[in-house]
Tab-separated table of C-alpha atoms in Angstrom:
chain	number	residue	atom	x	y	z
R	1	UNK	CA	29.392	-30.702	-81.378
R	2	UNK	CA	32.350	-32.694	-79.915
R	3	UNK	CA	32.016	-34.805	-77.054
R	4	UNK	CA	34.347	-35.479	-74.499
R	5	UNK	CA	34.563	-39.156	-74.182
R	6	UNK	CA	36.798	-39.323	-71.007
R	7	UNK	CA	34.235	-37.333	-69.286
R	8	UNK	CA	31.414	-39.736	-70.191
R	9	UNK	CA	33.067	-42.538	-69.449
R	10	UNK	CA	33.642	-41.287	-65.789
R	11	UNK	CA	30.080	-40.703	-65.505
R	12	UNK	CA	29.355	-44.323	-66.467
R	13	UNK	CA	31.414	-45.421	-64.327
R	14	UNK	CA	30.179	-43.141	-61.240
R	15	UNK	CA	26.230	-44.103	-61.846
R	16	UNK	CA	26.483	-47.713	-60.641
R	17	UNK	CA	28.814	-46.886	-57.320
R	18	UNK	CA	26.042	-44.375	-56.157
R	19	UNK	CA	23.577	-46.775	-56.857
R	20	UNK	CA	25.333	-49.541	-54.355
R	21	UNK	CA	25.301	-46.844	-51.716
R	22	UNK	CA	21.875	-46.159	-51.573
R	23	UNK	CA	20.849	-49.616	-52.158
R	24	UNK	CA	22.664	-50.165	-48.674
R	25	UNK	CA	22.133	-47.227	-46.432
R	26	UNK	CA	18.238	-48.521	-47.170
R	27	UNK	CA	19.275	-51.819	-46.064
R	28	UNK	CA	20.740	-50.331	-42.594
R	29	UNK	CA	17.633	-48.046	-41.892
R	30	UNK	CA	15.577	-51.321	-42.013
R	31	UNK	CA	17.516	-53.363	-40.154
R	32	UNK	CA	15.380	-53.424	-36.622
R	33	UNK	CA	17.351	-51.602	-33.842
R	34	UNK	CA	18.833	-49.580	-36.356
R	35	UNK	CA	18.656	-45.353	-35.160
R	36	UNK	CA	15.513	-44.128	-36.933
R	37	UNK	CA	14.876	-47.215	-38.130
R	38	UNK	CA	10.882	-49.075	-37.864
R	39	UNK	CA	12.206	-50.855	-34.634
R	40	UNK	CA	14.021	-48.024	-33.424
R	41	UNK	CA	13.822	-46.466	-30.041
R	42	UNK	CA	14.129	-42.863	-29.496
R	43	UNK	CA	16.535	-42.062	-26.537
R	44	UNK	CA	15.252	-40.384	-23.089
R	45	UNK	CA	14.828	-36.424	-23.353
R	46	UNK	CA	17.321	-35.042	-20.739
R	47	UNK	CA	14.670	-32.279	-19.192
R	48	UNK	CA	14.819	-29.998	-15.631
R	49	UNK	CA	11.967	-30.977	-13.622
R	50	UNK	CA	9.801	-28.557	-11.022
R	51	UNK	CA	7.240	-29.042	-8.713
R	52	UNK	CA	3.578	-28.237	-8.388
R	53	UNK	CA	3.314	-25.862	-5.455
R	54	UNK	CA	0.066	-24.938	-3.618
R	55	UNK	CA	0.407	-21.275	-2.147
R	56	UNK	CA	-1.753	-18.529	-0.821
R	57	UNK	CA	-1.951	-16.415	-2.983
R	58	UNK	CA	-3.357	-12.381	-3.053
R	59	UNK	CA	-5.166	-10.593	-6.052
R	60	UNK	CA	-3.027	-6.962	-6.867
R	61	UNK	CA	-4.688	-4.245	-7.532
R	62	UNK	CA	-2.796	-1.090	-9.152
R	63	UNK	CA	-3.699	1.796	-8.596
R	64	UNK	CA	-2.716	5.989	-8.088
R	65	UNK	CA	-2.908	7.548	-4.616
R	66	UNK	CA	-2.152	10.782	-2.637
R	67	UNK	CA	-1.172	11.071	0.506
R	68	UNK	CA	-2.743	13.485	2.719
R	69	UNK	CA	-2.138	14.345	6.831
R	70	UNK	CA	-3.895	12.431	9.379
R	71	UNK	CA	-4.633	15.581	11.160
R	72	UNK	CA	-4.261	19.111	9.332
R	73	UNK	CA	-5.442	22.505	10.422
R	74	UNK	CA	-4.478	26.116	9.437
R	75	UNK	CA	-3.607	28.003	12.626
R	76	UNK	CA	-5.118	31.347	12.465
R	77	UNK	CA	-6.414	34.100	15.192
R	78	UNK	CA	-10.290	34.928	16.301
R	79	UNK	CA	-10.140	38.506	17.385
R	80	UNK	CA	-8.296	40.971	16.403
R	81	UNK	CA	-5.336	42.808	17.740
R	82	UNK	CA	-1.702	42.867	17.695
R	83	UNK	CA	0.971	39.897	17.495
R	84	UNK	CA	2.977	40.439	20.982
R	85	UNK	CA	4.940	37.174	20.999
R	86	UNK	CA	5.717	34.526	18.075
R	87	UNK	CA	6.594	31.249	20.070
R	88	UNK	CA	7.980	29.185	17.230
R	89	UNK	CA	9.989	28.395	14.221
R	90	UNK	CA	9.455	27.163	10.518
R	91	UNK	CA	9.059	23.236	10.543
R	92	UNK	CA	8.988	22.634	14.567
R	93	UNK	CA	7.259	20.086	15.981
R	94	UNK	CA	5.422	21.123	18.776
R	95	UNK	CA	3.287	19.171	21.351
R	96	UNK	CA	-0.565	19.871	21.681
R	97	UNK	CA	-1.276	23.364	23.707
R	98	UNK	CA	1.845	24.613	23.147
R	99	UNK	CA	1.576	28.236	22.995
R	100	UNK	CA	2.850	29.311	19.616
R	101	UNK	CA	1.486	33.686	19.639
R	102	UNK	CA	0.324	35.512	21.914
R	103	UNK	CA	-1.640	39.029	21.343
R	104	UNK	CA	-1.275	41.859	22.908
R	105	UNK	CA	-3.743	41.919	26.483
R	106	UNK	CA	-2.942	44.881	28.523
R	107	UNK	CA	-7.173	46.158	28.248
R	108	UNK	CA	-8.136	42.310	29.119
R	109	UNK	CA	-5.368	42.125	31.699
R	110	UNK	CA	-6.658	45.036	33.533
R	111	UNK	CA	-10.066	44.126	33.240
R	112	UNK	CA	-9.095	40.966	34.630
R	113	UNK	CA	-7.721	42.860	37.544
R	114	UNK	CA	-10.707	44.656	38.040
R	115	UNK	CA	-13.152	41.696	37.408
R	116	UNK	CA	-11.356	39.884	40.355
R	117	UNK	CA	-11.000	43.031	42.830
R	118	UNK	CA	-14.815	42.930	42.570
R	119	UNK	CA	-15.563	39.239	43.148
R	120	UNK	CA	-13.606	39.200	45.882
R	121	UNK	CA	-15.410	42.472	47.151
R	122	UNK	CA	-18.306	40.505	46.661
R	123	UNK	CA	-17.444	37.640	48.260
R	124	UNK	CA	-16.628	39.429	51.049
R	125	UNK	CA	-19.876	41.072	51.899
R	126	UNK	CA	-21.847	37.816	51.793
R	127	UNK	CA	-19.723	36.065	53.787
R	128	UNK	CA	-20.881	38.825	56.336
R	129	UNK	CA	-24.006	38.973	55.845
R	130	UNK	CA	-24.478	35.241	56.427
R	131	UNK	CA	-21.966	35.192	59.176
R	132	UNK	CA	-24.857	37.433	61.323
R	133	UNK	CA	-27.211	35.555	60.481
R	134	UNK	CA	-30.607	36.093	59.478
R	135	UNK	CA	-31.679	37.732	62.677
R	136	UNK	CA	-29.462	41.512	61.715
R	137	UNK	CA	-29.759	40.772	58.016
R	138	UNK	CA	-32.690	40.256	55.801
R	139	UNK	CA	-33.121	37.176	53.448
R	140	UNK	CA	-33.364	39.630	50.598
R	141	UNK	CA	-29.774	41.304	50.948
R	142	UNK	CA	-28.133	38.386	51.738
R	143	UNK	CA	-29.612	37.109	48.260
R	144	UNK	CA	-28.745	40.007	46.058
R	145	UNK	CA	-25.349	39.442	48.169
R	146	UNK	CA	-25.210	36.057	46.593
R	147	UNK	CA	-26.456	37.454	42.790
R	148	UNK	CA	-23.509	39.974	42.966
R	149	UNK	CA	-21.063	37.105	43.614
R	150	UNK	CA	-22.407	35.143	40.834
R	151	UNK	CA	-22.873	38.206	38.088
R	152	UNK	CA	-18.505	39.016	39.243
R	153	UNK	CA	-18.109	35.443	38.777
R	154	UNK	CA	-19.556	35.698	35.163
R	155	UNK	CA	-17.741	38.425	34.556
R	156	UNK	CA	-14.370	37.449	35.617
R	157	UNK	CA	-15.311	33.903	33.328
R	158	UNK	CA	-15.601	36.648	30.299
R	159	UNK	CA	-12.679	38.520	30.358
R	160	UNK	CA	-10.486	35.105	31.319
R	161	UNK	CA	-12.223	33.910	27.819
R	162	UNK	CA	-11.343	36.517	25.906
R	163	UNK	CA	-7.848	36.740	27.320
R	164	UNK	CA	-7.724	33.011	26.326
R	165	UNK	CA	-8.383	34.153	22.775
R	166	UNK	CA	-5.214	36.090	22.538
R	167	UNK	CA	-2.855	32.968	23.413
R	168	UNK	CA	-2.812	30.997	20.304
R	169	UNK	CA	-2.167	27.482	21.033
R	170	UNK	CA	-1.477	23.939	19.488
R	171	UNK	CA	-4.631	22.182	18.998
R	172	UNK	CA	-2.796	18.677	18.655
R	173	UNK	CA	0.787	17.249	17.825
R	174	UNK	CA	2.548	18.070	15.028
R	175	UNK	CA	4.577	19.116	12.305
R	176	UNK	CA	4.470	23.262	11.400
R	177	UNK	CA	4.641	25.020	8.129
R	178	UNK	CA	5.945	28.488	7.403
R	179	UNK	CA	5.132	31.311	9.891
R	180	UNK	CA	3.487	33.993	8.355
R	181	UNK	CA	3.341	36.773	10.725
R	182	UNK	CA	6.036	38.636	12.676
R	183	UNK	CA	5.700	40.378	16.068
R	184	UNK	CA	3.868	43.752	15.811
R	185	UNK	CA	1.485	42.516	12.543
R	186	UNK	CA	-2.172	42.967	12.940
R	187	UNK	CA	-3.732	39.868	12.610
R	188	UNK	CA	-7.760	39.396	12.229
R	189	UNK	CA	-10.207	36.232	12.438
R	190	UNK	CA	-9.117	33.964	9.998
R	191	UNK	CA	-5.809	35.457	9.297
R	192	UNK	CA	-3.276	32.491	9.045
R	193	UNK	CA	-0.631	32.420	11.120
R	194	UNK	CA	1.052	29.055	10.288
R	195	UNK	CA	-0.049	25.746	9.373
R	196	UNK	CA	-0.200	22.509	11.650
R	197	UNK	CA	0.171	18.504	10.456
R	198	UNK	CA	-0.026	15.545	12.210
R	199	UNK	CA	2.125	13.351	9.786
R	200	UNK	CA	3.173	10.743	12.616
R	201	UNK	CA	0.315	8.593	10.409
R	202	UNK	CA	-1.015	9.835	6.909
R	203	UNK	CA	-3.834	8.675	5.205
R	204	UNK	CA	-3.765	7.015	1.891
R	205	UNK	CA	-6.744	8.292	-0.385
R	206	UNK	CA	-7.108	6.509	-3.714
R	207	UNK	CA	-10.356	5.483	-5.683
R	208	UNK	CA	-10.877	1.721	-6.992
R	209	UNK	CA	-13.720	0.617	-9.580
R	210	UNK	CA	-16.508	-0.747	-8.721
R	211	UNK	CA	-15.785	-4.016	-9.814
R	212	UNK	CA	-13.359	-4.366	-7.288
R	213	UNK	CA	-15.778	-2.999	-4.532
R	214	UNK	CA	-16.703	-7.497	-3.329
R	215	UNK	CA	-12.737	-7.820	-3.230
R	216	UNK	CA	-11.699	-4.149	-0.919
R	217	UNK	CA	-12.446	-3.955	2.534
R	218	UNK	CA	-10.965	-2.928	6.114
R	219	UNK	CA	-8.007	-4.285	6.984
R	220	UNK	CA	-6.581	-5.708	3.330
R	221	UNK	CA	-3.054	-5.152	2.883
R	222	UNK	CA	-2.094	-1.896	0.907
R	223	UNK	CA	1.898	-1.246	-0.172
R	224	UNK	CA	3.197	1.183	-2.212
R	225	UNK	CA	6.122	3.364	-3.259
R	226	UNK	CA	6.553	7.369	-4.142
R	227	UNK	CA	8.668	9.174	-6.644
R	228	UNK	CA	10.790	11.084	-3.724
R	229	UNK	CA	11.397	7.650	-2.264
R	230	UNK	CA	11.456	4.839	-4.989
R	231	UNK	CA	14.058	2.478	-3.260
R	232	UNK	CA	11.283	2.503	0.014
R	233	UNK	CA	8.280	0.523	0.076
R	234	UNK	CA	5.358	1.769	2.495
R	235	UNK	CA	2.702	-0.304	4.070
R	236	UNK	CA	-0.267	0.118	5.957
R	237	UNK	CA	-4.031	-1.448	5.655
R	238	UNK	CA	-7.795	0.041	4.852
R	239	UNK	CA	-9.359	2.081	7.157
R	240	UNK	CA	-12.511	2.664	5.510
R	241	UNK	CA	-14.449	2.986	2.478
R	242	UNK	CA	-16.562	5.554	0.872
R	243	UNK	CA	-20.272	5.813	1.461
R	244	UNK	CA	-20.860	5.922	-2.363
R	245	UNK	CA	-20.122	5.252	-5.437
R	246	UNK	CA	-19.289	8.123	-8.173
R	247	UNK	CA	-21.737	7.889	-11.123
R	248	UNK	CA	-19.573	9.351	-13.300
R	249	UNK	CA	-15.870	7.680	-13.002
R	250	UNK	CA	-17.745	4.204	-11.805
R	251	UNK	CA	-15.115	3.609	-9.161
R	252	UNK	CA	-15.330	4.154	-5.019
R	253	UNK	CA	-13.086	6.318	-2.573
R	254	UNK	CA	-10.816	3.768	-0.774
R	255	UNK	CA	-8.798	5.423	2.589
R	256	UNK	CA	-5.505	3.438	4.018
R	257	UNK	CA	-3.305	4.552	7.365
R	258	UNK	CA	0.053	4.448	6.487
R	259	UNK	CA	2.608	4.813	9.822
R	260	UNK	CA	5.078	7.349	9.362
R	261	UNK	CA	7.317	7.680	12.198
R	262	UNK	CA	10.374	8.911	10.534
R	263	UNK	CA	8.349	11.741	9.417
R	264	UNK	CA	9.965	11.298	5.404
R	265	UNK	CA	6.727	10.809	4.100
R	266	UNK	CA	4.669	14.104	3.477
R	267	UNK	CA	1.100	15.166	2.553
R	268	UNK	CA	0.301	15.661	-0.904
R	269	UNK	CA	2.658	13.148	-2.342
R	270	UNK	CA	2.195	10.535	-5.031
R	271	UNK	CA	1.806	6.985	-4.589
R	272	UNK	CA	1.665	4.201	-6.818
R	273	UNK	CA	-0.357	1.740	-4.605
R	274	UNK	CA	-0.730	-1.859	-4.929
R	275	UNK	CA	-3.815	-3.466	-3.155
R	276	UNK	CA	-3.701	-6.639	-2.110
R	277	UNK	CA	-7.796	-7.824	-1.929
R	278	UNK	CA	-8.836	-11.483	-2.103
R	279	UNK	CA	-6.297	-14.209	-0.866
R	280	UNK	CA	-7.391	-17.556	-2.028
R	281	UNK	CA	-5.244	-21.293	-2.102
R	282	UNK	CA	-3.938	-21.705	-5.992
R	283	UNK	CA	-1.473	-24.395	-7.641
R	284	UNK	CA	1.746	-22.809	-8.908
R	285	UNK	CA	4.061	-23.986	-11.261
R	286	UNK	CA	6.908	-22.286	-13.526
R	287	UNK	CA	6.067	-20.364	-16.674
R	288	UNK	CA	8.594	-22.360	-18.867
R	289	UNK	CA	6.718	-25.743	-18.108
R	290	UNK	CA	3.661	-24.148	-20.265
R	291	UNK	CA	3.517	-25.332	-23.490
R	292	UNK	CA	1.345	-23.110	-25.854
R	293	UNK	CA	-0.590	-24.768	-28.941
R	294	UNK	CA	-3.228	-22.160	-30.408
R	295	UNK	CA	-6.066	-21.908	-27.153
R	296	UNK	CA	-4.888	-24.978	-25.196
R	297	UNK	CA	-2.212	-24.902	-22.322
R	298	UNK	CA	-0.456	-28.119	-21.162
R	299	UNK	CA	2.220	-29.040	-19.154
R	300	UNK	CA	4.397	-32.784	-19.317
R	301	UNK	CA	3.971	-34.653	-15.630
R	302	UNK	CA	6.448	-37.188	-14.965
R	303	UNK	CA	5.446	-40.423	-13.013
R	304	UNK	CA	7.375	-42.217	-11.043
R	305	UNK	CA	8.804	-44.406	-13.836
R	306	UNK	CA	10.306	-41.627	-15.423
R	307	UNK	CA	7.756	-40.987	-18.175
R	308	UNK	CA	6.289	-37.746	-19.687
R	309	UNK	CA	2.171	-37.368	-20.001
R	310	UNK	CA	0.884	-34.386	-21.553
R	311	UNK	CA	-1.725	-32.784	-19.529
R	312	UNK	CA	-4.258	-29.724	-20.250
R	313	UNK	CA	-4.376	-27.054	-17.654
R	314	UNK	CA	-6.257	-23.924	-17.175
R	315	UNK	CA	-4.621	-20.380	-17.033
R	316	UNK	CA	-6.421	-18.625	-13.653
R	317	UNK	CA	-3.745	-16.037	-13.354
R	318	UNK	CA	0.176	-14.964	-14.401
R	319	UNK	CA	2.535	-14.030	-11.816
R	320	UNK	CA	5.985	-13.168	-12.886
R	321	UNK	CA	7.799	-16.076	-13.561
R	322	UNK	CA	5.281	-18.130	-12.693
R	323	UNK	CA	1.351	-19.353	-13.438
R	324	UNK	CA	-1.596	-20.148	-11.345
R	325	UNK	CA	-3.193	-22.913	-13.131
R	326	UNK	CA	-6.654	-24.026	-12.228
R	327	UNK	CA	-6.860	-28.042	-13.164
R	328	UNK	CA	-4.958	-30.933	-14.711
R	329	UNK	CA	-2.342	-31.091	-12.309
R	330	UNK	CA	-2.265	-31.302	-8.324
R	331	UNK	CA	0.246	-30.329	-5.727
R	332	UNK	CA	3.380	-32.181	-5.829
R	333	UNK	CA	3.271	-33.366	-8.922
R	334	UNK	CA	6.630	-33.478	-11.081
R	335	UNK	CA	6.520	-31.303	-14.119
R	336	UNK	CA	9.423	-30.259	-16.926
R	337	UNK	CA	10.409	-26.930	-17.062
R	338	UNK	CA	13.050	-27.121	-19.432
R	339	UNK	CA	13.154	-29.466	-22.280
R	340	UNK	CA	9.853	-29.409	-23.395
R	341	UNK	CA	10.360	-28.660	-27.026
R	342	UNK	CA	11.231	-32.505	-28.241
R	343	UNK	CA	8.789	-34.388	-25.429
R	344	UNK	CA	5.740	-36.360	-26.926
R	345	UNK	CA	3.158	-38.224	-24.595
R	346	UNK	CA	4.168	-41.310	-23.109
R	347	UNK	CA	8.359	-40.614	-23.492
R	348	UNK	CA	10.837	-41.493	-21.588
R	349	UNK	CA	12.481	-38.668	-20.202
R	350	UNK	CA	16.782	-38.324	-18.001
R	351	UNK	CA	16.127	-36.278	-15.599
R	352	UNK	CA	19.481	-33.704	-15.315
R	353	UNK	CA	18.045	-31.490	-12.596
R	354	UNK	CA	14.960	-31.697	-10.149
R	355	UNK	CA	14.275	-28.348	-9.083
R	356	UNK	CA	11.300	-26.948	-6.830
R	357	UNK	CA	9.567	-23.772	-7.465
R	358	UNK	CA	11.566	-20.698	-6.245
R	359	UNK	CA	7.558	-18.930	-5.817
R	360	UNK	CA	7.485	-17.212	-2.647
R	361	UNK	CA	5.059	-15.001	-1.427
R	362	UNK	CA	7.686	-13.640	1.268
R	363	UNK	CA	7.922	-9.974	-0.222
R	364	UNK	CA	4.139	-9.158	0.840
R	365	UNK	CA	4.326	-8.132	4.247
R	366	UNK	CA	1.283	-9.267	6.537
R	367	UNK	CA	0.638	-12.184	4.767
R	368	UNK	CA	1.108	-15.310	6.531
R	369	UNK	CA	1.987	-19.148	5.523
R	370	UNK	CA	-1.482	-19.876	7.267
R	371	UNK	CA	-3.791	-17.355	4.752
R	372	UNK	CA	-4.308	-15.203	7.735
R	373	UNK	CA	-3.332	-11.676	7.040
């Protein structure tokens, strides 16, 4: 085998100039002050500081609802007889005892005719009997004089009752559905004639479980939003509760008022609701200050003197963008938010930026500054 002696002979040569520069980047990584040297100092962390807010805050509750009319009544008839007059139109609103059919009434009409002809008969022959006196006219016809007034009274009551049943009326305010009869159609009890909605308020039904039941009652806050509508949040608050508990699906009948005075919203429709139950005081800070080791959440407080100290805090809640932590910190205090990843206890940190917490609770309607809702 032939060896190349120029090539070794480099080599020789190279061996003791490497040597020399190890030898003396050693020297400068020991000489105190030297960057990452034994006397070194690590330069301040530039890092974005936030604040440590204290807000009110409001537990959510999601859940599925259906709206349904605060008032809602199929209009139908309660004798029957023919339709004479049809006094409306598909989708009016119409104003409690508004006539909307009438039925035809010539047999009531003319026994009201004759009902009155003979009250005022009647009428007449008392008021002549009494006007001479009991000395010409005996106490016994001026009382059957009297019963005959009262029995044509009845009478006449009757037939204006049973005229009254063929004038179909408005029973409240309200929206109307489709009509379903035309004039001439023989309607019977219970046939419908149209349908009637008070939608100027709904009510919001939806069922909660029962481990929610210590957190839901009158007057809590309930928003929500529908398919038909998703760019339009409604609002409105808890009327009432149900009486009981279902044993089967574990969870209680919850019913909200929601105003409607455009008249948009319409019974039956689907709502995804949020509930807005217990509001309690809680310490917020941004989600980016966390920092996440296994089980343990901490966040790096800066002092006064510009210096980072690691502190443990407990997770109560997440809000998006933001935490509600329980302990370790208190309101006002400084904490990073951004430059967390290269902080260790006790550093010295350049601040760039000093920002406060953009957490707001300004997009739940009813809820004020002061925790009164």
């Amino acid at each position: 085998m032939r060896i190349d002696v120029r090539k070794h002979t480099a080599l020789k040569l190279l061996i003791p100039l490497i040597s020399v520069f190890v030898l003396t980047a050693c020297e400068q990584a020991s000489k105190p002050g030297a960057p990452g040297g034994k006397g070194g100092k690590r330069p301040p962390s530039s890092v974005v500081l936030g604040t440590v807010e204290e807000r009110f805050l409001v537990d959510e509750i999601e859940v599925i609802g259906t709206l349904q009319a605060y008032e809602s009544v199929t209009v139908s008839a309660t004798v029957t007889d023919n339709v004479s007059t049809v006094n409306f139109s598909d989708g009016q609103f119409v104003e409690k005892d508004d006539i909307l059919v009438t039925l035809t009434d010539d047999e009531q009409s003319a026994e009201l005719a004759e009902a009155r002809a003979n009250l005022d008969d009647s009428l007449r022959r008392l008021n002549r009997l009494e006007s001479i006196g009991k000395n010409l006219a005996s106490e016994s016809d001026i009382d059957l004089a009297r019963s005959e007034v009262g029995a044509n009274r009845g009478r006449l009551q009757a037939i204006e009752a049973r005229l009254d049943d063929r004038i179909i009326r408005a029973p409240f305010s309200g929206v109307l559905g489709f009509r379903e009869v035309s004039v001439g159609a023989l309607v019977t009890p219970g046939s419908e004639i149209t349908t009637l909605d008070d939608i100027k308020t709904l009510k919001l039904d939806f069922t909660v479980p029962e481990v929610y039941l210590a957190q839901v009652q009158p007057g809590n806050l309930v928003a929500g939003r529908t398919p038909a509508w998703p760019d339009r949040e409604i609002s409105g608050r808890v009327a009432t509760l149900g009486s009981r508990v279902d044993p089967v699906t574990r969870a209680i009948a919850v019913r909200a008022d929601i105003p409607n005075s455009d008249y948009q919203l319409r019974p039956g429709m689907l709502v995804n609701v949020t509930l807005y139950s217990d509001q309690y005081l809680g310490l917020v800070i941004t989600e980016s200050a966390l920092v996440q080791v296994g089980n343990r959440s901490s966040v790096y407080v800066v002092d006064e003197e510009n210096t980072a100290h690691q502190q443990s805090v407990t997770i109560i809640k997440r809000i998006p963008g933001h935490v509600v932590v329980g302990d370790g910190v208190k309101a006002g205090d400084r904490v990073v938010i951004d430059g967390t990843l290269n902080l260790r206890n006790g550093a010295k940190v350049k601040i760039i930026d000093d920002e406060h917490s953009s957490f707001s609770n300004s997009n739940i309607d009813g809820v004020e500054s002061d925790g009164k809702s």
